[in-house]
Short mmCIF file of C-alpha atoms and ligand atoms in Angstrom, two decimals:
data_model
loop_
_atom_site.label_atom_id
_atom_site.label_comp_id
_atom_site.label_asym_id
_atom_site.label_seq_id
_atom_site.Cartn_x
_atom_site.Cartn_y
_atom_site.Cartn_z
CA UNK A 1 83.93 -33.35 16.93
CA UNK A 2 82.89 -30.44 19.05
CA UNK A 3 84.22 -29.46 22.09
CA UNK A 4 81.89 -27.62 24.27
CA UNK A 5 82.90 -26.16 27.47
CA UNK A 6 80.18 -24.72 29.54
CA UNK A 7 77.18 -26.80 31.57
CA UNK A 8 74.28 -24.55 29.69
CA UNK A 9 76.11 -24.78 26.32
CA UNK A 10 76.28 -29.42 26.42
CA UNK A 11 72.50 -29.06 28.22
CA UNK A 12 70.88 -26.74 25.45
CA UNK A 13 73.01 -29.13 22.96
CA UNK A 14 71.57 -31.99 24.86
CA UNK A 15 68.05 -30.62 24.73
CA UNK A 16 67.85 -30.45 21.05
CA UNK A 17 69.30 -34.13 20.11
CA UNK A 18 66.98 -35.18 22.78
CA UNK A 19 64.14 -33.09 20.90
CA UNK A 20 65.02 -34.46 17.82
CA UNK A 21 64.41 -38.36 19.06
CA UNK A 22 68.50 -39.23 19.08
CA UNK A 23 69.49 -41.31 21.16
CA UNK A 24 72.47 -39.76 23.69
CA UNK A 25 75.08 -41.82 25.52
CA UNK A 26 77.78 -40.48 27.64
CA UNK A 27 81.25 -41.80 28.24
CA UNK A 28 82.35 -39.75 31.61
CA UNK A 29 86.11 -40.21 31.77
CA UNK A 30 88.91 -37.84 33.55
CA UNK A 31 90.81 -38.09 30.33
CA UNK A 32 94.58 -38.97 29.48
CA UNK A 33 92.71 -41.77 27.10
CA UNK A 34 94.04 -45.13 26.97
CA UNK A 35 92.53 -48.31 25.33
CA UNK A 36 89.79 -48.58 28.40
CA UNK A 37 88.60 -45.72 27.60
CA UNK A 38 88.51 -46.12 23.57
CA UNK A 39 86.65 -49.42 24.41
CA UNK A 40 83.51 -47.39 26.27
CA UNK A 41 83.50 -45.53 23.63
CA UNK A 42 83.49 -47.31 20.82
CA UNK A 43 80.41 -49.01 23.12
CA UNK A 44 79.47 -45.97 22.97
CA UNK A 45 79.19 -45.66 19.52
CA UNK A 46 77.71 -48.93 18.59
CA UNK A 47 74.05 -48.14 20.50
CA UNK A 48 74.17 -43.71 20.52
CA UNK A 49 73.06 -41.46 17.50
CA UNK A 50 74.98 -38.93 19.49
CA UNK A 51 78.02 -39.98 21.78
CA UNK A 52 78.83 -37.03 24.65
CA UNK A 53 82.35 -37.97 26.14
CA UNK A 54 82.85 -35.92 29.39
CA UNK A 55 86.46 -35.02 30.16
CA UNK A 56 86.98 -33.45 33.73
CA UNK A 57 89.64 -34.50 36.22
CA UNK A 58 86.85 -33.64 39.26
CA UNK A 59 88.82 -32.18 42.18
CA UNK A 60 85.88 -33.78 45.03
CA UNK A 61 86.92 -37.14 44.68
CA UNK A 62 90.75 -37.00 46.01
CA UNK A 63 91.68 -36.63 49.07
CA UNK A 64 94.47 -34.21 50.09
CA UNK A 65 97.24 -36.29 50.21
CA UNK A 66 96.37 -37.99 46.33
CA UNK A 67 97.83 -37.42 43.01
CA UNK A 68 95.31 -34.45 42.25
CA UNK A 69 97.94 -32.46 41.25
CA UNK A 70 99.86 -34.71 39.25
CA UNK A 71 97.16 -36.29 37.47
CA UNK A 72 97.91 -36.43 34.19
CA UNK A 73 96.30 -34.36 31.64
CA UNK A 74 96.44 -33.12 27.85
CA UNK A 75 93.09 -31.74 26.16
CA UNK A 76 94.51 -31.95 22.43
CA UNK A 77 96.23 -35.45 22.55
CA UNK A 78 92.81 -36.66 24.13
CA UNK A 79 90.44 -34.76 21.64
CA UNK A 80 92.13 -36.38 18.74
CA UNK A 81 91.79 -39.72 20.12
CA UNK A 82 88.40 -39.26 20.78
CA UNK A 83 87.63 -37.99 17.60
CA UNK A 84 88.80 -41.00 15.70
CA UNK A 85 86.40 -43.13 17.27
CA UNK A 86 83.52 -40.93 15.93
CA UNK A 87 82.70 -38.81 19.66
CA UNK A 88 80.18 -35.97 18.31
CA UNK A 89 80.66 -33.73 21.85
CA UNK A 90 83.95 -33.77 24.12
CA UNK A 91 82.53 -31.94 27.33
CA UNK A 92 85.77 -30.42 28.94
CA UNK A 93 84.36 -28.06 31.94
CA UNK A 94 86.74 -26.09 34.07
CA UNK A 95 86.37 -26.31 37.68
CA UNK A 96 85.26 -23.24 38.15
CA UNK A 97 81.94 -24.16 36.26
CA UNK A 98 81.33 -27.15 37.47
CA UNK A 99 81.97 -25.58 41.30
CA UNK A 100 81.05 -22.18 41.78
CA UNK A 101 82.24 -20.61 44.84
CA UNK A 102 78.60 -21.15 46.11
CA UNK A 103 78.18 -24.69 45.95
CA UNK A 104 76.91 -26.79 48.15
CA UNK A 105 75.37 -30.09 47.59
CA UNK A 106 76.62 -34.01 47.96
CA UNK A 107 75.02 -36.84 46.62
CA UNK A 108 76.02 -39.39 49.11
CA UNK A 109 75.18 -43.40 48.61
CA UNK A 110 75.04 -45.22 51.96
CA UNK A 111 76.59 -48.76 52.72
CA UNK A 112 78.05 -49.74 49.20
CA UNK A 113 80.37 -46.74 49.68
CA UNK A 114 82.00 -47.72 53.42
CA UNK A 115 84.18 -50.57 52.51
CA UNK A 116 87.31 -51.14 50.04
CA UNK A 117 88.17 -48.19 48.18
CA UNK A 118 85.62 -46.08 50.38
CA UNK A 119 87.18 -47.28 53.69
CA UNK A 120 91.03 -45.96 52.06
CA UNK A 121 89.67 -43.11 50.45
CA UNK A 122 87.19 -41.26 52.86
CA UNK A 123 84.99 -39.16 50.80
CA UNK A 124 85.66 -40.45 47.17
CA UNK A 125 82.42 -41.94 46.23
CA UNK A 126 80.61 -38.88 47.41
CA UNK A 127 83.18 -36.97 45.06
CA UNK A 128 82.32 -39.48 42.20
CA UNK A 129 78.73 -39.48 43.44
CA UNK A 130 78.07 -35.75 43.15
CA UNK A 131 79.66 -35.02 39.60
CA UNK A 132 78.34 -37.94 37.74
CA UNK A 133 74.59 -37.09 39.10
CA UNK A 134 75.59 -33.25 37.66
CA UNK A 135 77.21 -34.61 34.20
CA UNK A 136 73.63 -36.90 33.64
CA UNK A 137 71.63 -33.64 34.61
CA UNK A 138 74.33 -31.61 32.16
CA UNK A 139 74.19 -34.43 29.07
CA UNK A 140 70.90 -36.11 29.99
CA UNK A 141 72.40 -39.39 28.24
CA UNK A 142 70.02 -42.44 27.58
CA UNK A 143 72.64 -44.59 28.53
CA UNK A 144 76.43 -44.54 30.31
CA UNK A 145 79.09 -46.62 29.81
CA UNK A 146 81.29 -47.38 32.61
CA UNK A 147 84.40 -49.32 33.16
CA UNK A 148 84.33 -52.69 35.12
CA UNK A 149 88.10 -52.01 36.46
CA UNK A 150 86.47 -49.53 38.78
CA UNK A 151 83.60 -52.23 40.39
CA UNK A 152 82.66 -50.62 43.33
CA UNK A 153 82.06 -47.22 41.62
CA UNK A 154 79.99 -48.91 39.00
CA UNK A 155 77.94 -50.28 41.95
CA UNK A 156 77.77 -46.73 43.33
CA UNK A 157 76.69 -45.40 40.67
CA UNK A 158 73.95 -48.03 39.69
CA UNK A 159 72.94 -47.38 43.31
CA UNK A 160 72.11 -44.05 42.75
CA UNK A 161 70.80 -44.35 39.33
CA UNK A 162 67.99 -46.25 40.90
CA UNK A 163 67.65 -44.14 44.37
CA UNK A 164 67.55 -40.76 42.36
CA UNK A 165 65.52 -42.48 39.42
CA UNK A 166 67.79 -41.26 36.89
CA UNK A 167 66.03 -42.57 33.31
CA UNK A 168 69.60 -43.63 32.47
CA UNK A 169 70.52 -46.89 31.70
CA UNK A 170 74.25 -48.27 33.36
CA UNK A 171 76.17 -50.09 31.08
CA UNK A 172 79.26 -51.84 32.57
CA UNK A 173 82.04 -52.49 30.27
CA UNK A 174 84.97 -55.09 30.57
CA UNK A 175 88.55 -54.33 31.93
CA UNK A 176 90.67 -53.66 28.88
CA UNK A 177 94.16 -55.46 29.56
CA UNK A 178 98.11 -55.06 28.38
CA UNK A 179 99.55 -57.73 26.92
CA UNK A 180 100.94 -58.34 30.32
CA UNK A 181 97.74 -58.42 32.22
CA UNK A 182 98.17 -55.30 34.00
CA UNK A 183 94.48 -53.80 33.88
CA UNK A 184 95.03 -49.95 31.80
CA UNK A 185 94.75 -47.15 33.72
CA UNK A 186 95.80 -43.77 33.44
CA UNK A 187 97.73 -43.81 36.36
CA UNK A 188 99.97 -46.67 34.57
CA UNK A 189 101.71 -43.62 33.29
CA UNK A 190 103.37 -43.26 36.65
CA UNK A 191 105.20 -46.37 36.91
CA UNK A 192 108.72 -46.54 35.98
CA UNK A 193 110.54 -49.49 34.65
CA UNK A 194 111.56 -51.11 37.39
CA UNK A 195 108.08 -50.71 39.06
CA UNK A 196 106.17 -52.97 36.51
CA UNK A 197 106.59 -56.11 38.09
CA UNK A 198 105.13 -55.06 41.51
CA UNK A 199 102.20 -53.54 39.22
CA UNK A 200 101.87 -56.86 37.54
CA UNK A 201 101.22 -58.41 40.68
CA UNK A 202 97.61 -57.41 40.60
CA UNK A 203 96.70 -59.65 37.43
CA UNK A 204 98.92 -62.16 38.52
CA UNK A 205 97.26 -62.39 41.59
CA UNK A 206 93.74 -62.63 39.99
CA UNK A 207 95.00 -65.37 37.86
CA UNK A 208 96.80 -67.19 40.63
CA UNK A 209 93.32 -66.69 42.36
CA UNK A 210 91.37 -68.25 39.63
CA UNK A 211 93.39 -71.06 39.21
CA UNK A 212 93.17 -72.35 42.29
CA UNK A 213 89.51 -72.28 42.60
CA UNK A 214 89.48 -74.06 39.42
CA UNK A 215 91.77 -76.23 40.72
CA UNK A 216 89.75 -76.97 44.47
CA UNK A 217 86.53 -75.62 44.26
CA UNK A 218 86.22 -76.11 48.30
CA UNK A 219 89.14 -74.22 49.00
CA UNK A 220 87.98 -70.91 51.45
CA UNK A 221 87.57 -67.74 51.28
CA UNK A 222 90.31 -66.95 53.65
CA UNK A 223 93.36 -69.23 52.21
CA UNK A 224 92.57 -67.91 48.71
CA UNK A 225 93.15 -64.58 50.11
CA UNK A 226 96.12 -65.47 52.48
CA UNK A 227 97.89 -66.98 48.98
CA UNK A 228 97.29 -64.11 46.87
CA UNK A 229 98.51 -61.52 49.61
CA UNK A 230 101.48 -63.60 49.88
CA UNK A 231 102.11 -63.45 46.37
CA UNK A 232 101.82 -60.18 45.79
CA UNK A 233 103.56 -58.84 49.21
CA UNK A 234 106.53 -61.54 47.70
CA UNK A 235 107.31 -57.85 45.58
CA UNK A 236 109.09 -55.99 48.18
CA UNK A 237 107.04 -52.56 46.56
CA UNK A 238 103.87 -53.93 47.24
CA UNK A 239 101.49 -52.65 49.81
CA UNK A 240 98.28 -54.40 50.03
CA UNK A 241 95.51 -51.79 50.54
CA UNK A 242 92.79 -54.60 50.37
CA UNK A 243 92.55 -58.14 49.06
CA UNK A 244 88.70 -59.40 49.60
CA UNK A 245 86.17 -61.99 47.91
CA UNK A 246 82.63 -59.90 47.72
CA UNK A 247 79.75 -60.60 46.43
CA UNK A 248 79.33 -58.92 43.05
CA UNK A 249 76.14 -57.16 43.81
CA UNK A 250 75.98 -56.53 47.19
CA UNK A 251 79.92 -56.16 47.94
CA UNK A 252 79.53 -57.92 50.99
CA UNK A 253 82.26 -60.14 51.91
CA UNK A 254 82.09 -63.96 50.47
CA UNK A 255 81.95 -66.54 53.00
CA UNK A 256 82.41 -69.66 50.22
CA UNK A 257 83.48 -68.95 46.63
CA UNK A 258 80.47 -68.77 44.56
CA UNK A 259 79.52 -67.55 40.69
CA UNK A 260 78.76 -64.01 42.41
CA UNK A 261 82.23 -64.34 43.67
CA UNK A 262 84.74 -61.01 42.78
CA UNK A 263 88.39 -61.07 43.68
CA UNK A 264 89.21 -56.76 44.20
CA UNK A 265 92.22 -55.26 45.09
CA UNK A 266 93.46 -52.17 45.85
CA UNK A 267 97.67 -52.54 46.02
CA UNK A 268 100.23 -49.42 46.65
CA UNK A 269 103.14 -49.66 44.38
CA UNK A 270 106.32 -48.51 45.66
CA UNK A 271 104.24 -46.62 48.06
CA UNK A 272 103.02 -43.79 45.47
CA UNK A 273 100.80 -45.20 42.46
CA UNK A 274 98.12 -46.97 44.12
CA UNK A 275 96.60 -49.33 41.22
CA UNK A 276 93.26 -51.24 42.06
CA UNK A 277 91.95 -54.36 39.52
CA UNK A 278 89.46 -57.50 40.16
CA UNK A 279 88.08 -60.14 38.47
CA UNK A 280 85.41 -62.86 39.10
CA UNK A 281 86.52 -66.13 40.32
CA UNK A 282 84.62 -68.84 38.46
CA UNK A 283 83.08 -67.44 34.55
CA UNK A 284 79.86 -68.83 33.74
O1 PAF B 1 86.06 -43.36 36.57
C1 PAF B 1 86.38 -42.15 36.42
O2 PAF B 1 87.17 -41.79 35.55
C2 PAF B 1 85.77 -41.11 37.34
O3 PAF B 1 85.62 -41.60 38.63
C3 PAF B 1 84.45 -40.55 36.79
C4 PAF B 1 83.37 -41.60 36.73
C5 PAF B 1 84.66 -39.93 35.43
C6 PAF B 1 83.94 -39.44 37.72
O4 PAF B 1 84.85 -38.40 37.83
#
């Protein structure tokens, strides 16, 4: 596996599998690989001739008071992971290359951005927004895999795929699960022991949630989310960011429970890992 390093050096590398007829698809990631992101790769895999697996923890999309800082991070343990699921190109860019002093441009996606995570996190999706539009210009991938865990920035970014006609196809892949439930992340690594059950409350939640429509398929919108919230707030280091039923396209809020129906929540554990998850209600 190669590791490249520089926007001109993946582009030119880029160019010529492109020239060649290979097929390129891109797993963008901001590293400290766990199973969810060995799973979009291995997706990867299965469909690319070459698989490009972008590595860069992108300063835009947290705010000032987030874990920017703390964010974990370690190129070699990552690179050997990556390599033994077959990645031909780790792209690791410094900051510094990927924003030069002079620049200056957003790529901002109206609407799907205001609510949820974009109504807690004022100017995230423009932070996701902006480098994933300069990673597709940097790999030019056929195709990107995504994670579902993240659903509104998978809507984002399918959003802007088709605004900016971007010939790249979206690929959304499942939320990878512990044992447990508790949807992997990389900021799982900041829980401590006696923190897991308040971040289990998230799956719990979703599977309280589902069994209860299974269970009443009349019951509403607002008592589903009035029993999950109490179950999770029952963890004294819970703080619900936001519990809502949206429709899986549009993200606008449910009124009934539907097949388009998607649980998402954002919940603060302990009042410093914030850990989001979601799940549709009724499977088809
Ligand atoms: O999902 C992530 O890890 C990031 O938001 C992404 C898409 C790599 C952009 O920095």
């Amino acid at each position: 596996m190669k590791v490249v390093t520089t926007p001109a050096e993946i582009q030119m590398l880029a160019g010529q599998y492109r020239s060649k007829g290979l097929i390129i698809g891109l797993v963008p990631t901001m590293g400290w690989f766990h199973e969810g992101h060995l799973s979009l790769m291995r997706e990867a895999r299965k469909k690319a001739d070459k698989v490009i697996v972008s590595l860069f923890v992108n300063p835009m999309q947290f705010g000032p008071a987030e874990d920017l800082d703390s964010y974990p991070y370690d190129l070699d343990r990552d690179c050997k992971l990556a390599e033994e699921i077959g990645v031909d190109l780790l792209y690791a860019p410094a900051k510094g290359v990927m924003y030069p002093q002079k620049f200056a441009t957003t790529v901002h996606v109206e609407g799907l951005t205001s609510g949820l995570c974009g109504e807690s996190r004022p100017g995230h999706f423009d932070g996701v927004t902006t480098v994933v539009a300069k990673l597709f210009n940097q790999t030019l991938p056929h195709f990107a895999v995504f994670g579902e865990k993240d659903f509104q920035q998978l809507a984002v970014i399918r959003q802007m795929v088709a605004d900016l006609d971007f010939p790249i196809e979206i690929i959304g892949h499942p939320i990878v699960r512990e044992d447990s439930g508790l949807a992997m992340s990389s900021r799982n690594t900041y829980l401590k022991d006696n923190e897991m059950a308040a971040a289990h409350s998230l799956s719990k939640g979703i599977e309280l949630a589902k069994t209860l429509v299974k269970n009443n398929r009349g019951i509403s919108v607002q008592q589903l989310i009035e029993r999950v919230s109490e179950d999770v707030t029952s963890h004294r280091k819970c703080d619900i960011d936001y519990i809502e039923i949206v429709d899986k396209n549009t993200l606008d809020p449910c009124k009934q429970v539907s097949v388009d129906s998607v649980l998402v929540m954002a919940v603060k554990i302990n009042g410093r890992i914030r850990l989001i998850d979601n799940s549709i209600l009724i499977a088809c």
